[in-house]
PDB file of C-alpha atoms in Angstrom:
ATOM      1  CA  MET M   1     -46.714 -23.742  30.399  1.00 58.00           C
ATOM      2  CA  PRO M   2     -45.464 -20.420  31.751  1.00 67.00           C
ATOM      3  CA  ARG M   3     -48.028 -17.635  31.716  1.00 68.00           C
ATOM      4  CA  PRO M   4     -47.208 -14.890  29.127  1.00 70.00           C
ATOM      5  CA  PRO M   5     -46.647 -11.409  30.465  1.00 73.00           C
ATOM      6  CA  ASP M   6     -49.714  -9.169  30.823  1.00 71.00           C
ATOM      7  CA  TRP M   7     -48.408  -6.578  28.349  1.00 72.00           C
ATOM      8  CA  LEU M   8     -48.179  -9.233  25.616  1.00 70.00           C
ATOM      9  CA  ILE M   9     -51.795 -10.282  26.246  1.00 74.00           C
ATOM     10  CA  TYR M  10     -52.995  -6.647  26.114  1.00 75.00           C
ATOM     11  CA  LEU M  11     -51.029  -6.080  22.869  1.00 77.00           C
ATOM     12  CA  ALA M  12     -52.571  -9.134  21.198  1.00 80.00           C
ATOM     13  CA  VAL M  13     -56.091  -8.046  22.211  1.00 76.00           C
ATOM     14  CA  ALA M  14     -55.513  -4.503  20.916  1.00 78.00           C
ATOM     15  CA  CYS M  15     -54.199  -5.783  17.550  1.00 79.00           C
ATOM     16  CA  GLY M  16     -57.215  -8.061  17.233  1.00 77.00           C
ATOM     17  CA  LEU M  17     -59.652  -5.219  17.889  1.00 74.00           C
ATOM     18  CA  LEU M  18     -57.814  -2.996  15.349  1.00 72.00           C
ATOM     19  CA  LEU M  19     -57.931  -5.649  12.628  1.00 76.00           C
ATOM     20  CA  PHE M  20     -61.643  -6.282  13.321  1.00 72.00           C
ATOM     21  CA  SER M  21     -62.504  -2.586  13.019  1.00 71.00           C
ATOM     22  CA  LEU M  22     -60.508  -2.179   9.800  1.00 66.00           C
ATOM     23  CA  SER M  23     -62.265  -5.157   8.231  1.00 69.00           C
ATOM     24  CA  LYS M  24     -65.645  -3.439   8.757  1.00 63.00           C
ATOM     25  CA  ARG M  25     -64.547  -0.135   7.177  1.00 58.00           C
ATOM     26  CA  GLU M  26     -65.794   0.580   3.671  1.00 50.00           C
ATOM     27  CA  ASN M  27     -63.019   0.606   1.057  1.00 42.00           C
ATOM     28  CA  ALA M  28     -63.850   2.607  -2.066  1.00 43.00           C
ATOM     29  CA  ASP M  29     -60.300   3.211  -3.299  1.00 38.00           C
ATOM     30  CA  ALA M  30     -59.812   2.923  -7.062  1.00 38.00           C
ATOM     31  CA  PRO M  31     -57.021   0.746  -8.418  1.00 41.00           C
ATOM     32  CA  VAL M  32     -53.901   2.421  -9.800  1.00 35.00           C
ATOM     33  CA  ALA M  33     -54.586   3.665 -13.309  1.00 35.00           C
ATOM     34  CA  GLU M  34     -52.602   2.035 -16.079  1.00 37.00           C
ATOM     35  CA  VAL M  35     -50.536   4.481 -18.145  1.00 35.00           C
ATOM     36  CA  PRO M  36     -50.559   3.696 -21.895  1.00 39.00           C
ATOM     37  CA  ALA M  37     -47.109   2.995 -23.323  1.00 46.00           C
ATOM     38  CA  GLU M  38     -47.483   5.867 -25.795  1.00 49.00           C
ATOM     39  CA  ALA M  39     -48.966   8.380 -23.346  1.00 55.00           C
ATOM     40  CA  GLU M  40     -48.478  11.952 -24.513  1.00 66.00           C
ATOM     41  CA  GLY M  41     -48.771  15.196 -22.630  1.00 69.00           C
ATOM     42  CA  PRO M  42     -50.348  18.538 -23.510  1.00 71.00           C
ATOM     43  CA  LEU M  43     -49.673  20.509 -26.651  1.00 66.00           C
ATOM     44  CA  LEU M  44     -46.473  22.534 -26.592  1.00 66.00           C
ATOM     45  CA  GLY M  45     -47.018  26.207 -26.016  1.00 66.00           C
ATOM     46  CA  PRO M  46     -45.511  29.010 -28.100  1.00 65.00           C
ATOM     47  CA  VAL M  47     -41.920  30.212 -27.887  1.00 65.00           C
ATOM     48  CA  THR M  48     -41.351  32.401 -24.831  1.00 65.00           C
ATOM     49  CA  PRO M  49     -38.392  34.331 -23.384  1.00 62.00           C
ATOM     50  CA  PHE M  50     -38.523  31.986 -20.386  1.00 54.00           C
ATOM     51  CA  ASP M  51     -37.659  28.801 -22.290  1.00 64.00           C
ATOM     52  CA  PRO M  52     -34.519  27.091 -20.900  1.00 67.00           C
ATOM     53  CA  ALA M  53     -31.342  27.852 -22.851  1.00 61.00           C
ATOM     54  CA  VAL M  54     -28.392  25.737 -23.922  1.00 60.00           C
ATOM     55  CA  THR M  55     -25.188  27.336 -25.259  1.00 58.00           C
ATOM     56  CA  VAL M  56     -23.140  25.920 -28.124  1.00 53.00           C
ATOM     57  CA  ASN M  57     -19.727  27.362 -28.988  1.00 51.00           C
ATOM     58  CA  ALA M  58     -18.928  27.460 -32.702  1.00 51.00           C
ATOM     59  CA  PRO M  59     -15.198  28.281 -32.968  1.00 50.00           C
ATOM     60  CA  ASP M  60     -14.262  30.703 -35.728  1.00 50.00           C
ATOM     61  CA  ILE M  61     -11.963  28.323 -37.619  1.00 46.00           C
ATOM     62  CA  PRO M  62     -11.792  27.271 -41.279  1.00 49.00           C
ATOM     63  CA  PHE M  63     -14.444  24.787 -42.391  1.00 48.00           C
ATOM     64  CA  GLN M  64     -13.543  21.197 -41.618  1.00 55.00           C
ATOM     65  CA  PRO M  65     -14.998  18.654 -44.080  1.00 55.00           C
ATOM     66  CA  SER M  66     -17.476  16.370 -42.363  1.00 74.00           C
ATOM     67  CA  SER M  67     -20.489  14.243 -43.154  1.00 88.00           C
ATOM     68  CA  GLY M  68     -24.101  14.419 -42.112  1.00 95.00           C
ATOM     69  CA  THR M  69     -27.576  13.345 -43.129  1.00 97.00           C
ATOM     70  CA  ALA M  70     -30.203  14.757 -45.488  1.00 97.00           C
ATOM     71  CA  PHE M  71     -33.732  13.751 -46.394  1.00 97.00           C
ATOM     72  CA  SER M  72     -35.769  14.214 -49.549  1.00 96.00           C
ATOM     73  CA  VAL M  73     -38.669  16.660 -49.438  1.00 94.00           C
ATOM     74  CA  ALA M  74     -39.422  16.745 -53.206  1.00 94.00           C
ATOM     75  CA  ARG M  75     -38.801  14.200 -55.971  1.00 92.00           C
ATOM     76  CA  LYS M  76     -37.476  16.918 -58.283  1.00 92.00           C
ATOM     77  CA  GLY M  77     -34.314  16.991 -56.177  1.00 94.00           C
ATOM     78  CA  ARG M  78     -34.913  18.945 -52.978  1.00 96.00           C
ATOM     79  CA  TRP M  79     -33.280  17.837 -49.753  1.00 97.00           C
ATOM     80  CA  ILE M  80     -33.177  19.243 -46.231  1.00 97.00           C
ATOM     81  CA  THR M  81     -30.130  19.000 -43.969  1.00 97.00           C
ATOM     82  CA  ALA M  82     -28.583  20.947 -41.085  1.00 96.00           C
ATOM     83  CA  ARG M  83     -26.930  24.209 -42.053  1.00 93.00           C
ATOM     84  CA  HIS M  84     -23.725  23.530 -40.098  1.00 91.00           C
ATOM     85  CA  VAL M  85     -23.158  20.306 -42.075  1.00 93.00           C
ATOM     86  CA  VAL M  86     -22.648  22.168 -45.377  1.00 93.00           C
ATOM     87  CA  GLU M  87     -21.918  25.779 -44.412  1.00 90.00           C
ATOM     88  CA  GLY M  88     -18.480  26.654 -45.800  1.00 87.00           C
ATOM     89  CA  CYS M  89     -18.349  23.589 -48.058  1.00 90.00           C
ATOM     90  CA  ARG M  90     -17.623  24.469 -51.684  1.00 89.00           C
ATOM     91  CA  GLN M  91     -19.179  21.302 -53.062  1.00 92.00           C
ATOM     92  CA  PRO M  92     -21.574  19.290 -50.927  1.00 94.00           C
ATOM     93  CA  ALA M  93     -22.945  16.092 -52.384  1.00 95.00           C
ATOM     94  CA  ILE M  94     -25.540  13.401 -51.730  1.00 96.00           C
ATOM     95  CA  MET M  95     -24.209   9.844 -51.572  1.00 94.00           C
ATOM     96  CA  VAL M  96     -26.280   7.555 -53.798  1.00 91.00           C
ATOM     97  CA  GLY M  97     -24.513   4.227 -53.220  1.00 86.00           C
ATOM     98  CA  GLY M  98     -21.623   2.346 -54.746  1.00 84.00           C
ATOM     99  CA  GLY M  99     -19.202   5.108 -53.772  1.00 85.00           C
ATOM    100  CA  ARG M 100     -21.032   7.536 -56.072  1.00 90.00           C
ATOM    101  CA  ALA M 101     -22.187  11.018 -55.099  1.00 92.00           C
ATOM    102  CA  VAL M 102     -24.408  13.640 -56.729  1.00 94.00           C
ATOM    103  CA  ALA M 103     -23.288  17.271 -56.402  1.00 94.00           C
ATOM    104  CA  ALA M 104     -25.787  19.675 -54.833  1.00 96.00           C
ATOM    105  CA  ASP M 105     -26.361  23.411 -54.757  1.00 96.00           C
ATOM    106  CA  VAL M 106     -27.024  24.961 -51.357  1.00 95.00           C
ATOM    107  CA  ARG M 107     -29.507  27.476 -49.988  1.00 95.00           C
ATOM    108  CA  LEU M 108     -28.869  28.379 -46.349  1.00 94.00           C
ATOM    109  CA  ALA M 109     -31.632  29.493 -43.985  1.00 91.00           C
ATOM    110  CA  SER M 110     -30.826  32.905 -42.545  1.00 82.00           C
ATOM    111  CA  ARG M 111     -31.723  32.393 -38.874  1.00 81.00           C
ATOM    112  CA  ALA M 112     -31.942  28.627 -38.423  1.00 90.00           C
ATOM    113  CA  ASP M 113     -29.698  25.572 -38.615  1.00 93.00           C
ATOM    114  CA  ILE M 114     -31.384  24.413 -41.830  1.00 96.00           C
ATOM    115  CA  ALA M 115     -30.125  24.156 -45.404  1.00 96.00           C
ATOM    116  CA  LEU M 116     -31.848  23.246 -48.659  1.00 97.00           C
ATOM    117  CA  LEU M 117     -29.836  21.091 -51.061  1.00 97.00           C
ATOM    118  CA  ILE M 118     -30.775  21.082 -54.748  1.00 97.00           C
ATOM    119  CA  THR M 119     -29.868  18.236 -57.104  1.00 96.00           C
ATOM    120  CA  ASP M 120     -30.820  17.396 -60.690  1.00 93.00           C
ATOM    121  CA  GLY M 121     -33.549  14.919 -59.844  1.00 89.00           C
ATOM    122  CA  GLY M 122     -34.128  13.050 -56.632  1.00 91.00           C
ATOM    123  CA  THR M 123     -36.048  10.333 -54.837  1.00 92.00           C
ATOM    124  CA  ALA M 124     -39.493  10.004 -53.307  1.00 91.00           C
ATOM    125  CA  ALA M 125     -40.087  12.602 -50.639  1.00 92.00           C
ATOM    126  CA  LEU M 126     -40.788  12.131 -46.974  1.00 93.00           C
ATOM    127  CA  PRO M 127     -44.058  13.783 -45.971  1.00 91.00           C
ATOM    128  CA  VAL M 128     -43.436  16.860 -43.852  1.00 91.00           C
ATOM    129  CA  SER M 129     -45.637  18.127 -41.045  1.00 85.00           C
ATOM    130  CA  PRO M 130     -44.554  21.643 -40.053  1.00 70.00           C
ATOM    131  CA  GLU M 131     -47.717  22.226 -37.998  1.00 68.00           C
ATOM    132  CA  ARG M 132     -47.380  23.135 -34.349  1.00 68.00           C
ATOM    133  CA  ASP M 133     -49.498  20.353 -32.831  1.00 80.00           C
ATOM    134  CA  LEU M 134     -46.604  18.584 -31.109  1.00 89.00           C
ATOM    135  CA  ARG M 135     -47.189  17.153 -27.643  1.00 89.00           C
ATOM    136  CA  SER M 136     -44.749  16.730 -24.788  1.00 89.00           C
ATOM    137  CA  GLY M 137     -43.862  13.088 -24.315  1.00 93.00           C
ATOM    138  CA  GLN M 138     -44.498  12.106 -27.915  1.00 93.00           C
ATOM    139  CA  ARG M 139     -41.939   9.812 -29.496  1.00 95.00           C
ATOM    140  CA  GLY M 140     -39.552  10.840 -32.254  1.00 96.00           C
ATOM    141  CA  TYR M 141     -37.408   8.730 -34.590  1.00 96.00           C
ATOM    142  CA  HIS M 142     -34.096   9.909 -36.094  1.00 97.00           C
ATOM    143  CA  PRO M 143     -32.858   7.795 -39.052  1.00 97.00           C
ATOM    144  CA  GLY M 144     -29.513   8.756 -40.556  1.00 96.00           C
ATOM    145  CA  TYR M 145     -25.766   8.247 -40.522  1.00 96.00           C
ATOM    146  CA  PRO M 146     -24.329   8.702 -37.010  1.00 95.00           C
ATOM    147  CA  GLN M 147     -20.546   8.382 -37.044  1.00 93.00           C
ATOM    148  CA  ALA M 148     -20.829   8.194 -40.873  1.00 92.00           C
ATOM    149  CA  ARG M 149     -22.522   4.790 -40.571  1.00 93.00           C
ATOM    150  CA  PRO M 150     -26.164   3.736 -40.956  1.00 95.00           C
ATOM    151  CA  GLY M 151     -27.931   4.113 -37.632  1.00 95.00           C
ATOM    152  CA  GLU M 152     -30.908   5.609 -35.855  1.00 96.00           C
ATOM    153  CA  ALA M 153     -32.167   6.802 -32.493  1.00 96.00           C
ATOM    154  CA  THR M 154     -35.519   7.229 -30.808  1.00 96.00           C
ATOM    155  CA  SER M 155     -36.465   9.904 -28.301  1.00 96.00           C
ATOM    156  CA  ARG M 156     -39.224  11.499 -26.251  1.00 96.00           C
ATOM    157  CA  LEU M 157     -40.138  15.174 -26.614  1.00 95.00           C
ATOM    158  CA  LEU M 158     -39.324  17.166 -23.482  1.00 94.00           C
ATOM    159  CA  GLY M 159     -40.191  20.705 -24.528  1.00 92.00           C
ATOM    160  CA  ARG M 160     -38.801  23.941 -25.875  1.00 91.00           C
ATOM    161  CA  GLU M 161     -35.352  25.378 -25.336  1.00 90.00           C
ATOM    162  CA  THR M 162     -33.281  28.166 -26.838  1.00 86.00           C
ATOM    163  CA  LEU M 163     -30.050  27.198 -28.609  1.00 78.00           C
ATOM    164  CA  ARG M 164     -27.527  29.988 -28.116  1.00 74.00           C
ATOM    165  CA  VAL M 165     -24.767  29.680 -30.704  1.00 68.00           C
ATOM    166  CA  ARG M 166     -21.696  31.700 -29.794  1.00 59.00           C
ATOM    167  CA  GLY M 167     -18.843  32.357 -32.208  1.00 55.00           C
ATOM    168  CA  ARG M 168     -19.199  31.743 -35.934  1.00 58.00           C
ATOM    169  CA  GLY M 169     -22.818  32.248 -36.994  1.00 57.00           C
ATOM    170  CA  GLN M 170     -23.785  33.666 -33.590  1.00 65.00           C
ATOM    171  CA  ARG M 171     -27.551  33.539 -33.023  1.00 69.00           C
ATOM    172  CA  ASP M 172     -30.319  32.501 -30.644  1.00 82.00           C
ATOM    173  CA  GLU M 173     -32.561  29.832 -32.166  1.00 87.00           C
ATOM    174  CA  PRO M 174     -35.698  28.208 -30.714  1.00 90.00           C
ATOM    175  CA  VAL M 175     -35.321  24.414 -30.670  1.00 92.00           C
ATOM    176  CA  LEU M 176     -37.040  21.329 -29.326  1.00 94.00           C
ATOM    177  CA  ALA M 177     -35.298  19.152 -26.726  1.00 95.00           C
ATOM    178  CA  TRP M 178     -35.798  15.376 -26.867  1.00 96.00           C
ATOM    179  CA  ALA M 179     -34.619  12.749 -24.369  1.00 95.00           C
ATOM    180  CA  GLU M 180     -32.815   9.911 -26.124  1.00 95.00           C
ATOM    181  CA  VAL M 181     -34.390   6.602 -25.085  1.00 94.00           C
ATOM    182  CA  GLY M 182     -32.957   4.176 -27.638  1.00 93.00           C
ATOM    183  CA  ARG M 183     -30.570   3.777 -30.536  1.00 94.00           C
ATOM    184  CA  THR M 184     -29.077   1.223 -32.920  1.00 93.00           C
ATOM    185  CA  ASP M 185     -27.876  -1.826 -31.028  1.00 91.00           C
ATOM    186  CA  GLY M 186     -24.114  -1.602 -30.549  1.00 90.00           C
ATOM    187  CA  LEU M 187     -23.896   2.104 -31.423  1.00 92.00           C
ATOM    188  CA  GLY M 188     -21.966   3.777 -28.616  1.00 91.00           C
ATOM    189  CA  GLY M 189     -20.583   7.253 -28.162  1.00 91.00           C
ATOM    190  CA  THR M 190     -21.578  10.338 -30.079  1.00 91.00           C
ATOM    191  CA  LEU M 191     -24.385  10.700 -32.616  1.00 93.00           C
ATOM    192  CA  ALA M 192     -22.244  13.038 -34.748  1.00 90.00           C
ATOM    193  CA  GLY M 193     -23.255  12.554 -38.364  1.00 94.00           C
ATOM    194  CA  LEU M 194     -26.935  12.382 -37.462  1.00 96.00           C
ATOM    195  CA  SER M 195     -27.108  16.160 -37.931  1.00 95.00           C
ATOM    196  CA  GLY M 196     -29.539  16.904 -40.758  1.00 97.00           C
ATOM    197  CA  ALA M 197     -31.605  13.771 -40.177  1.00 98.00           C
ATOM    198  CA  PRO M 198     -35.371  14.128 -39.977  1.00 97.00           C
ATOM    199  CA  VAL M 199     -37.173  13.611 -36.712  1.00 97.00           C
ATOM    200  CA  LEU M 200     -40.200  11.527 -37.638  1.00 96.00           C
ATOM    201  CA  ASP M 201     -43.447  11.198 -35.726  1.00 94.00           C
ATOM    202  CA  ARG M 202     -45.199   7.854 -35.357  1.00 92.00           C
ATOM    203  CA  GLN M 203     -46.968   8.431 -38.688  1.00 91.00           C
ATOM    204  CA  GLY M 204     -43.644   8.700 -40.491  1.00 93.00           C
ATOM    205  CA  ARG M 205     -43.868  12.456 -41.089  1.00 93.00           C
ATOM    206  CA  ALA M 206     -40.866  14.757 -40.723  1.00 94.00           C
ATOM    207  CA  VAL M 207     -41.617  17.300 -37.990  1.00 95.00           C
ATOM    208  CA  GLY M 208     -38.140  18.830 -37.786  1.00 96.00           C
ATOM    209  CA  VAL M 209     -34.411  18.501 -38.433  1.00 97.00           C
ATOM    210  CA  THR M 210     -31.925  16.936 -36.024  1.00 97.00           C
ATOM    211  CA  ILE M 211     -29.246  19.577 -35.372  1.00 94.00           C
ATOM    212  CA  ALA M 212     -27.347  18.852 -32.126  1.00 91.00           C
ATOM    213  CA  GLU M 213     -26.910  16.551 -29.160  1.00 91.00           C
ATOM    214  CA  SER M 214     -25.836  16.772 -25.540  1.00 89.00           C
ATOM    215  CA  PRO M 215     -24.369  13.340 -24.725  1.00 88.00           C
ATOM    216  CA  ARG M 216     -23.898  14.084 -21.022  1.00 88.00           C
ATOM    217  CA  ARG M 217     -27.548  15.047 -20.630  1.00 88.00           C
ATOM    218  CA  GLY M 218     -28.857  12.413 -23.041  1.00 91.00           C
ATOM    219  CA  ARG M 219     -30.513  15.102 -25.158  1.00 93.00           C
ATOM    220  CA  ILE M 220     -31.135  15.452 -28.877  1.00 95.00           C
ATOM    221  CA  TYR M 221     -32.028  18.880 -30.259  1.00 95.00           C
ATOM    222  CA  THR M 222     -34.118  19.533 -33.360  1.00 96.00           C
ATOM    223  CA  THR M 223     -35.479  22.570 -35.132  1.00 95.00           C
ATOM    224  CA  SER M 224     -38.772  23.981 -33.898  1.00 94.00           C
ATOM    225  CA  PRO M 225     -41.937  24.374 -35.998  1.00 92.00           C
ATOM    226  CA  GLU M 226     -41.271  28.139 -36.115  1.00 91.00           C
ATOM    227  CA  THR M 227     -38.101  27.566 -38.178  1.00 93.00           C
ATOM    228  CA  PHE M 228     -38.854  24.248 -39.902  1.00 94.00           C
ATOM    229  CA  GLY M 229     -42.214  25.385 -41.300  1.00 91.00           C
ATOM    230  CA  PRO M 230     -40.899  28.367 -43.304  1.00 90.00           C
ATOM    231  CA  ALA M 231     -37.923  26.319 -44.567  1.00 91.00           C
ATOM    232  CA  VAL M 232     -40.103  23.653 -46.214  1.00 91.00           C
ATOM    233  CA  ARG M 233     -43.168  25.706 -47.070  1.00 89.00           C
ATOM    234  CA  GLY M 234     -44.090  25.451 -50.748  1.00 88.00           C
ATOM    235  CA  ILE M 235     -41.429  22.846 -51.621  1.00 89.00           C
ATOM    236  CA  GLN M 236     -43.779  19.866 -51.641  1.00 85.00           C
ATOM    237  CA  THR M 237     -46.577  20.114 -54.193  1.00 77.00           C
ATOM    238  CA  THR M 238     -50.026  18.559 -54.093  1.00 72.00           C
ATOM    239  CA  SER M 239     -49.001  16.249 -56.947  1.00 72.00           C
ATOM    240  CA  GLU M 240     -46.076  14.835 -54.949  1.00 74.00           C
ATOM    241  CA  ARG M 241     -46.648  11.158 -54.201  1.00 68.00           C
ATOM    242  CA  LEU M 242     -45.743  10.880 -50.553  1.00 71.00           C
ATOM    243  CA  ARG M 243     -45.163   7.660 -48.672  1.00 70.00           C
ATOM    244  CA  ASP M 244     -45.621   7.465 -44.957  1.00 71.00           C
ATOM    245  CA  ARG M 245     -45.436   4.447 -42.697  1.00 79.00           C
ATOM    246  CA  ALA M 246     -46.453   3.905 -39.108  1.00 89.00           C
ATOM    247  CA  ILE M 247     -43.368   3.693 -36.892  1.00 94.00           C
ATOM    248  CA  THR M 248     -43.104   1.985 -33.510  1.00 93.00           C
ATOM    249  CA  VAL M 249     -40.292   1.123 -31.117  1.00 92.00           C
ATOM    250  CA  GLU M 250     -40.426  -2.408 -32.523  1.00 92.00           C
ATOM    251  CA  ASN M 251     -39.948  -1.499 -36.199  1.00 94.00           C
ATOM    252  CA  TYR M 252     -38.097   1.832 -36.285  1.00 94.00           C
ATOM    253  CA  GLY M 253     -34.793   0.177 -37.177  1.00 94.00           C
ATOM    254  CA  GLU M 254     -36.426  -1.643 -40.086  1.00 95.00           C
ATOM    255  CA  VAL M 255     -38.153   1.534 -41.284  1.00 94.00           C
ATOM    256  CA  ALA M 256     -34.859   3.448 -41.086  1.00 95.00           C
ATOM    257  CA  ASP M 257     -33.139   0.754 -43.173  1.00 95.00           C
ATOM    258  CA  ASP M 258     -35.871   1.058 -45.820  1.00 95.00           C
ATOM    259  CA  LEU M 259     -35.588   4.861 -45.918  1.00 95.00           C
ATOM    260  CA  ARG M 260     -31.818   4.690 -46.411  1.00 96.00           C
ATOM    261  CA  ARG M 261     -32.039   1.949 -49.025  1.00 95.00           C
ATOM    262  CA  ASP M 262     -34.578   3.955 -51.050  1.00 94.00           C
ATOM    263  CA  LEU M 263     -32.512   7.152 -50.543  1.00 95.00           C
ATOM    264  CA  ASN M 264     -35.386   8.956 -48.871  1.00 95.00           C
ATOM    265  CA  VAL M 265     -32.706   9.535 -46.224  1.00 97.00           C
ATOM    266  CA  ALA M 266     -29.138   9.876 -47.527  1.00 97.00           C
ATOM    267  CA  GLN M 267     -25.657  10.727 -46.385  1.00 96.00           C
ATOM    268  CA  VAL M 268     -24.235  14.200 -47.103  1.00 96.00           C
ATOM    269  CA  VAL M 269     -20.516  14.665 -47.724  1.00 94.00           C
ATOM    270  CA  CYS M 270     -18.270  17.571 -48.671  1.00 90.00           C
ATOM    271  CA  LEU M 271     -16.304  16.927 -51.886  1.00 85.00           C
ATOM    272  CA  SER M 272     -14.173  20.053 -51.472  1.00 72.00           C
ATOM    273  CA  ALA M 273     -13.783  22.661 -48.759  1.00 57.00           C
TER     274      ALA M 273
END
């Protein structure tokens, strides 16, 4: 057999010595830590002037009838929705099934995209949690009526932003930004109509109101605790029988169906503009 070149012999010897030395070295590296599926980050800090801002243009045009979502916060007939869903509507109403609707009176929040609807009687209330113990990365669930049809979305909390509304109802409002990570199977396009829906935590408590989306960025915006808390404070009484239910990515569609069927979450329409 032909003799291999010297350089090849030297290379083989060097590789052997390197492998031998590495095998004798102590290895105390820890394995890669497993990240829990529901890992959450730190508590959100307070509102600051340095929060990122997103601008929404609200053209100064006559009110255009539309539909949205509302959720019950008191059995005596108290519902929360987004202000822009009913602002300018002469007669908003809650759809109760079978093509029937119940007329509602409206109380608009002064500096937030929140409205209180008042009807003569209502359904069981969703528990509300206006506290400020939200954590970045926590999951949210948005059951409602996107595109005027039953549907829902799930998201992850990113952090605080400032919603700058320009035009009609001009204001700067602190909001929470969520990254959409799932929705009803087959639901494409915009989530319009989901405005006014609750954003529920994994315990089934409403922690805010869904008010806007940014489809290009995959973002959903909700009210912040600083505006949601005052809007619902004192509406639920200690005698209110509240029903909560643990929500997961596996059952959130089923839970949303139950909430709509029991009218804990309902569709809002404008009967006359």
